[in-house]
Amino acid sequence: MIDLKTKEITIFKELFIIIMSKLLYLSLFFITNCSYPEQSQLKTFLALGDSYTIGECVEVNKRWPNQLISQANGIKKVFKEAQIIARTGWTSDELLAVIEEEELLPTYDLVSLIIGVNNQYQGRSLENFQAEFLVLLNKPIALSKKKEAGVMVLSIPDWGITPFGINRNQAQIAQEINLFNSIIKNASLEAGVAYFDITPISRKAIVQPELIASDDLYPSGVMYALCVADILTFLTN
């Protein structure tokens, strides 16, 4: 004869196992399906530029677009891996030509632009740069899903304060960089896009050598990290 108390305990154990199994299933479901957005829901970031965007002389994860994505994802602003269209040495007209060749769709949540240092380095005129930059600025705006609200422009760092530029006319380089940045800033504000002045950060390298990469010219990952700290506010607002 079956003891009723033993039977009750057995039924209780069976019910407990069933309930715990269901809870475990639900926990796994939420972990795998709710912790992160689907790939199709991740935000997209297109970074346009030159050596400062491609991150010459730094590891891939130290490039500022990639550092920005990493920091943003850390605060639940989840992005896909950044798409970078940039090359060391590109001038404004060369970047424009490549963008026009690419089959890019206006589907990006965020588009960034930093260009002009090679125009300045090659001694090109301010008038020429201004005309090209105004045309170029329309490209990221057109590619952004949010139009102007999804675009940010960065100023040109001052390479004159680096060991590479120490034997050059640093005062003249700084003055020219300021003039190019003035064009960039005015055009950006007039267009209604976010503008970030990272030039003061670059000039700290005169007393903070760790801000310069091993080649004595390009920004280090440390400098890019400082720039990202300022830019991050744009994504969290």
CSV table of C-alpha atoms in Angstrom, one decimal:
chain,number,residue,atom,x,y,z
A,1,MET,CA,0.0,0.0,0.0
A,2,ILE,CA,1.4,3.5,-1.0
A,3,ASP,CA,1.9,5.9,1.8
A,4,LEU,CA,-0.1,9.1,1.1
A,5,LYS,CA,2.6,11.3,2.6
A,6,THR,CA,5.3,9.7,0.4
A,7,LYS,CA,3.0,10.2,-2.6
A,8,GLU,CA,2.5,13.8,-1.8
A,9,ILE,CA,6.2,14.4,-1.5
A,10,THR,CA,6.8,12.7,-4.8
A,11,ILE,CA,4.1,14.8,-6.5
A,12,PHE,CA,5.6,17.9,-4.9
A,13,LYS,CA,9.1,17.0,-6.2
A,14,GLU,CA,7.8,16.4,-9.7
A,15,LEU,CA,5.9,19.7,-9.7
A,16,PHE,CA,9.0,21.5,-8.3
A,17,ILE,CA,11.2,20.0,-11.1
A,18,ILE,CA,8.6,21.1,-13.8
A,19,ILE,CA,8.4,24.6,-12.4
A,20,MET,CA,12.2,25.0,-12.1
A,21,SER,CA,12.6,23.7,-15.7
A,22,LYS,CA,10.1,26.2,-16.9
A,23,LEU,CA,11.9,29.0,-15.0
A,24,LEU,CA,15.3,27.9,-16.4
A,25,TYR,CA,13.9,27.9,-19.9
A,26,LEU,CA,12.4,31.4,-19.5
A,27,SER,CA,15.7,32.7,-18.1
A,28,LEU,CA,17.7,31.3,-21.0
A,29,PHE,CA,15.1,32.8,-23.4
A,30,PHE,CA,15.4,36.2,-21.9
A,31,ILE,CA,19.2,36.0,-21.8
A,32,THR,CA,19.6,35.0,-25.4
A,33,ASN,CA,16.8,37.1,-26.8
A,34,CYS,CA,16.5,40.2,-24.7
A,35,SER,CA,20.0,41.1,-23.6
A,36,TYR,CA,21.1,42.5,-27.0
A,37,PRO,CA,19.1,43.8,-29.9
A,38,GLU,CA,18.8,41.7,-33.0
A,39,GLN,CA,21.6,42.4,-35.6
A,40,SER,CA,19.1,44.3,-37.8
A,41,GLN,CA,18.3,46.6,-34.9
A,42,LEU,CA,21.8,47.6,-34.2
A,43,LYS,CA,22.7,51.2,-35.0
A,44,THR,CA,25.1,52.0,-37.9
A,45,PHE,CA,28.0,54.3,-37.9
A,46,LEU,CA,29.9,55.6,-41.0
A,47,ALA,CA,33.2,57.4,-40.4
A,48,LEU,CA,34.6,59.5,-43.2
A,49,GLY,CA,38.1,61.0,-43.3
A,50,ASP,CA,41.8,60.6,-43.6
A,51,SER,CA,44.6,59.4,-41.3
A,52,TYR,CA,42.9,60.7,-38.2
A,53,THR,CA,39.9,58.5,-38.9
A,54,ILE,CA,41.7,55.4,-40.1
A,55,GLY,CA,44.0,55.7,-37.1
A,56,GLU,CA,47.4,55.6,-38.7
A,57,CYS,CA,50.0,54.0,-36.4
A,58,VAL,CA,47.5,52.7,-33.8
A,59,GLU,CA,45.8,49.3,-33.4
A,60,VAL,CA,42.4,48.8,-34.9
A,61,ASN,CA,40.6,48.9,-31.6
A,62,LYS,CA,42.4,52.2,-30.7
A,63,ARG,CA,41.0,54.1,-33.7
A,64,TRP,CA,38.6,56.7,-32.4
A,65,PRO,CA,35.5,55.4,-34.3
A,66,ASN,CA,36.1,52.0,-32.8
A,67,GLN,CA,36.7,53.4,-29.4
A,68,LEU,CA,33.5,55.4,-29.7
A,69,ILE,CA,31.5,52.3,-30.6
A,70,SER,CA,33.0,50.4,-27.7
A,71,GLN,CA,32.2,53.2,-25.2
A,72,ALA,CA,28.7,53.7,-26.6
A,73,ASN,CA,27.9,50.0,-26.4
A,74,GLY,CA,29.0,50.0,-22.8
A,75,ILE,CA,26.2,52.4,-22.0
A,76,LYS,CA,23.6,50.4,-23.9
A,77,LYS,CA,23.7,52.6,-27.1
A,78,VAL,CA,24.3,49.5,-29.2
A,79,PHE,CA,26.1,49.9,-32.5
A,80,LYS,CA,27.3,47.6,-35.2
A,81,GLU,CA,31.0,47.7,-36.0
A,82,ALA,CA,31.9,51.1,-37.5
A,83,GLN,CA,32.2,51.4,-41.3
A,84,ILE,CA,35.3,53.5,-42.0
A,85,ILE,CA,36.0,55.2,-45.4
A,86,ALA,CA,39.3,56.9,-44.9
A,87,ARG,CA,42.9,56.8,-46.0
A,88,THR,CA,46.1,58.4,-44.8
A,89,GLY,CA,46.9,61.4,-47.1
A,90,TRP,CA,43.5,62.0,-48.5
A,91,THR,CA,42.5,65.6,-49.2
A,92,SER,CA,38.9,66.8,-49.3
A,93,ASP,CA,38.6,66.3,-53.1
A,94,GLU,CA,40.0,62.7,-52.9
A,95,LEU,CA,37.5,61.8,-50.1
A,96,LEU,CA,34.7,63.3,-52.1
A,97,ALA,CA,35.6,61.3,-55.2
A,98,VAL,CA,35.7,58.0,-53.2
A,99,ILE,CA,32.3,58.7,-51.6
A,100,GLU,CA,30.7,59.4,-55.0
A,101,GLU,CA,32.1,56.1,-56.3
A,102,GLU,CA,30.8,54.1,-53.3
A,103,GLU,CA,27.2,52.8,-53.5
A,104,LEU,CA,26.2,54.1,-50.1
A,105,LEU,CA,22.6,54.2,-49.0
A,106,PRO,CA,21.1,56.8,-46.6
A,107,THR,CA,20.7,54.3,-43.8
A,108,TYR,CA,23.2,55.3,-41.2
A,109,ASP,CA,22.3,56.3,-37.7
A,110,LEU,CA,25.5,58.3,-37.3
A,111,VAL,CA,28.0,59.7,-39.8
A,112,SER,CA,31.2,61.5,-38.9
A,113,LEU,CA,33.6,63.6,-41.0
A,114,ILE,CA,37.1,64.9,-40.4
A,115,ILE,CA,39.1,66.2,-43.3
A,116,GLY,CA,41.4,69.0,-44.3
A,117,VAL,CA,44.8,68.4,-42.7
A,118,ASN,CA,46.3,67.2,-46.0
A,119,ASN,CA,44.9,70.3,-47.8
A,120,GLN,CA,46.7,72.4,-45.2
A,121,TYR,CA,49.9,70.3,-45.4
A,122,GLN,CA,50.1,70.5,-49.2
A,123,GLY,CA,49.6,74.3,-49.1
A,124,ARG,CA,46.3,74.3,-50.8
A,125,SER,CA,44.3,77.5,-50.6
A,126,LEU,CA,41.6,78.2,-48.0
A,127,GLU,CA,39.2,79.2,-50.8
A,128,ASN,CA,39.6,75.9,-52.6
A,129,PHE,CA,39.1,74.0,-49.3
A,130,GLN,CA,36.0,76.0,-48.4
A,131,ALA,CA,34.4,75.2,-51.8
A,132,GLU,CA,35.2,71.5,-51.6
A,133,PHE,CA,34.2,71.2,-47.9
A,134,LEU,CA,30.7,72.7,-48.5
A,135,VAL,CA,30.1,70.1,-51.2
A,136,LEU,CA,31.6,67.3,-49.1
A,137,LEU,CA,29.5,68.2,-46.0
A,138,ASN,CA,26.3,67.5,-47.9
A,139,LYS,CA,27.4,63.8,-48.3
A,140,PRO,CA,27.1,62.7,-44.7
A,141,ILE,CA,23.9,64.7,-44.3
A,142,ALA,CA,22.4,62.8,-47.2
A,143,LEU,CA,23.6,59.5,-45.9
A,144,SER,CA,22.2,60.0,-42.4
A,145,LYS,CA,18.8,58.7,-41.5
A,146,LYS,CA,18.4,61.6,-39.2
A,147,LYS,CA,19.9,64.0,-41.7
A,148,GLU,CA,21.7,66.9,-39.9
A,149,ALA,CA,20.8,65.5,-36.5
A,150,GLY,CA,22.8,62.3,-37.2
A,151,VAL,CA,26.0,64.0,-38.4
A,152,MET,CA,29.1,65.2,-36.5
A,153,VAL,CA,32.2,66.9,-37.7
A,154,LEU,CA,35.6,67.0,-36.0
A,155,SER,CA,38.2,69.7,-36.2
A,156,ILE,CA,41.7,69.2,-37.5
A,157,PRO,CA,44.4,68.3,-34.9
A,158,ASP,CA,47.5,70.5,-34.8
A,159,TRP,CA,50.4,68.3,-36.1
A,160,GLY,CA,52.8,71.2,-35.7
A,161,ILE,CA,53.3,70.5,-32.0
A,162,THR,CA,54.5,66.9,-32.7
A,163,PRO,CA,58.1,65.8,-32.8
A,164,PHE,CA,57.7,65.6,-36.6
A,165,GLY,CA,56.7,69.3,-36.8
A,166,ILE,CA,59.1,70.6,-34.1
A,167,ASN,CA,61.7,71.9,-36.6
A,168,ARG,CA,59.0,73.5,-38.9
A,169,ASN,CA,57.3,76.8,-38.5
A,170,GLN,CA,55.0,75.8,-35.7
A,171,ALA,CA,53.4,79.2,-35.3
A,172,GLN,CA,52.5,79.3,-39.0
A,173,ILE,CA,51.1,75.7,-38.9
A,174,ALA,CA,48.9,76.6,-35.9
A,175,GLN,CA,47.6,79.7,-37.6
A,176,GLU,CA,46.8,77.8,-40.8
A,177,ILE,CA,45.1,74.9,-38.8
A,178,ASN,CA,43.0,77.5,-37.0
A,179,LEU,CA,41.9,79.1,-40.3
A,180,PHE,CA,41.0,75.7,-41.8
A,181,ASN,CA,39.1,74.8,-38.6
A,182,SER,CA,37.3,78.1,-38.8
A,183,ILE,CA,35.9,77.1,-42.2
A,184,ILE,CA,34.9,73.7,-40.9
A,185,LYS,CA,33.3,75.0,-37.8
A,186,ASN,CA,31.3,77.8,-39.6
A,187,ALA,CA,30.1,75.4,-42.3
A,188,SER,CA,29.1,72.8,-39.7
A,189,LEU,CA,27.2,75.2,-37.5
A,190,GLU,CA,25.5,76.8,-40.5
A,191,ALA,CA,24.4,73.4,-41.8
A,192,GLY,CA,23.1,72.5,-38.3
A,193,VAL,CA,25.4,69.5,-37.6
A,194,ALA,CA,27.3,68.8,-34.4
A,195,TYR,CA,30.9,70.2,-34.3
A,196,PHE,CA,33.6,68.9,-32.0
A,197,ASP,CA,36.7,71.0,-31.5
A,198,ILE,CA,39.4,68.4,-30.7
A,199,THR,CA,42.3,70.7,-31.6
A,200,PRO,CA,43.0,71.8,-28.0
A,201,ILE,CA,43.3,68.2,-27.0
A,202,SER,CA,46.0,67.7,-29.7
A,203,ARG,CA,47.9,70.7,-28.5
A,204,LYS,CA,48.3,69.1,-25.1
A,205,ALA,CA,50.8,66.8,-26.7
A,206,ILE,CA,53.5,69.5,-26.3
A,207,VAL,CA,53.6,68.6,-22.6
A,208,GLN,CA,52.0,65.1,-22.8
A,209,PRO,CA,54.1,63.1,-25.3
A,210,GLU,CA,52.0,60.0,-24.7
A,211,LEU,CA,49.3,61.7,-26.9
A,212,ILE,CA,51.5,61.1,-29.9
A,213,ALA,CA,52.0,57.7,-31.6
A,214,SER,CA,55.4,56.0,-32.0
A,215,ASP,CA,55.9,57.6,-35.4
A,216,ASP,CA,56.2,61.0,-33.7
A,217,LEU,CA,53.4,62.4,-35.9
A,218,TYR,CA,49.9,60.8,-35.6
A,219,PRO,CA,47.7,60.8,-32.5
A,220,SER,CA,48.0,57.8,-30.1
A,221,GLY,CA,45.2,55.7,-28.8
A,222,VAL,CA,45.4,57.8,-25.7
A,223,MET,CA,44.6,61.0,-27.6
A,224,TYR,CA,41.8,59.4,-29.4
A,225,ALA,CA,40.4,58.2,-26.1
A,226,LEU,CA,40.3,61.8,-24.8
A,227,CYS,CA,38.5,62.9,-28.0
A,228,VAL,CA,36.0,60.1,-27.6
A,229,ALA,CA,35.2,61.2,-24.1
A,230,ASP,CA,34.0,64.6,-25.5
A,231,ILE,CA,32.2,63.1,-28.5
A,232,LEU,CA,30.3,60.5,-26.3
A,233,THR,CA,28.0,63.2,-25.0
A,234,PHE,CA,26.6,63.5,-28.5
A,235,LEU,CA,25.4,60.0,-28.4
A,236,THR,CA,24.0,60.0,-24.9
A,237,ASN,CA,21.8,63.1,-25.2
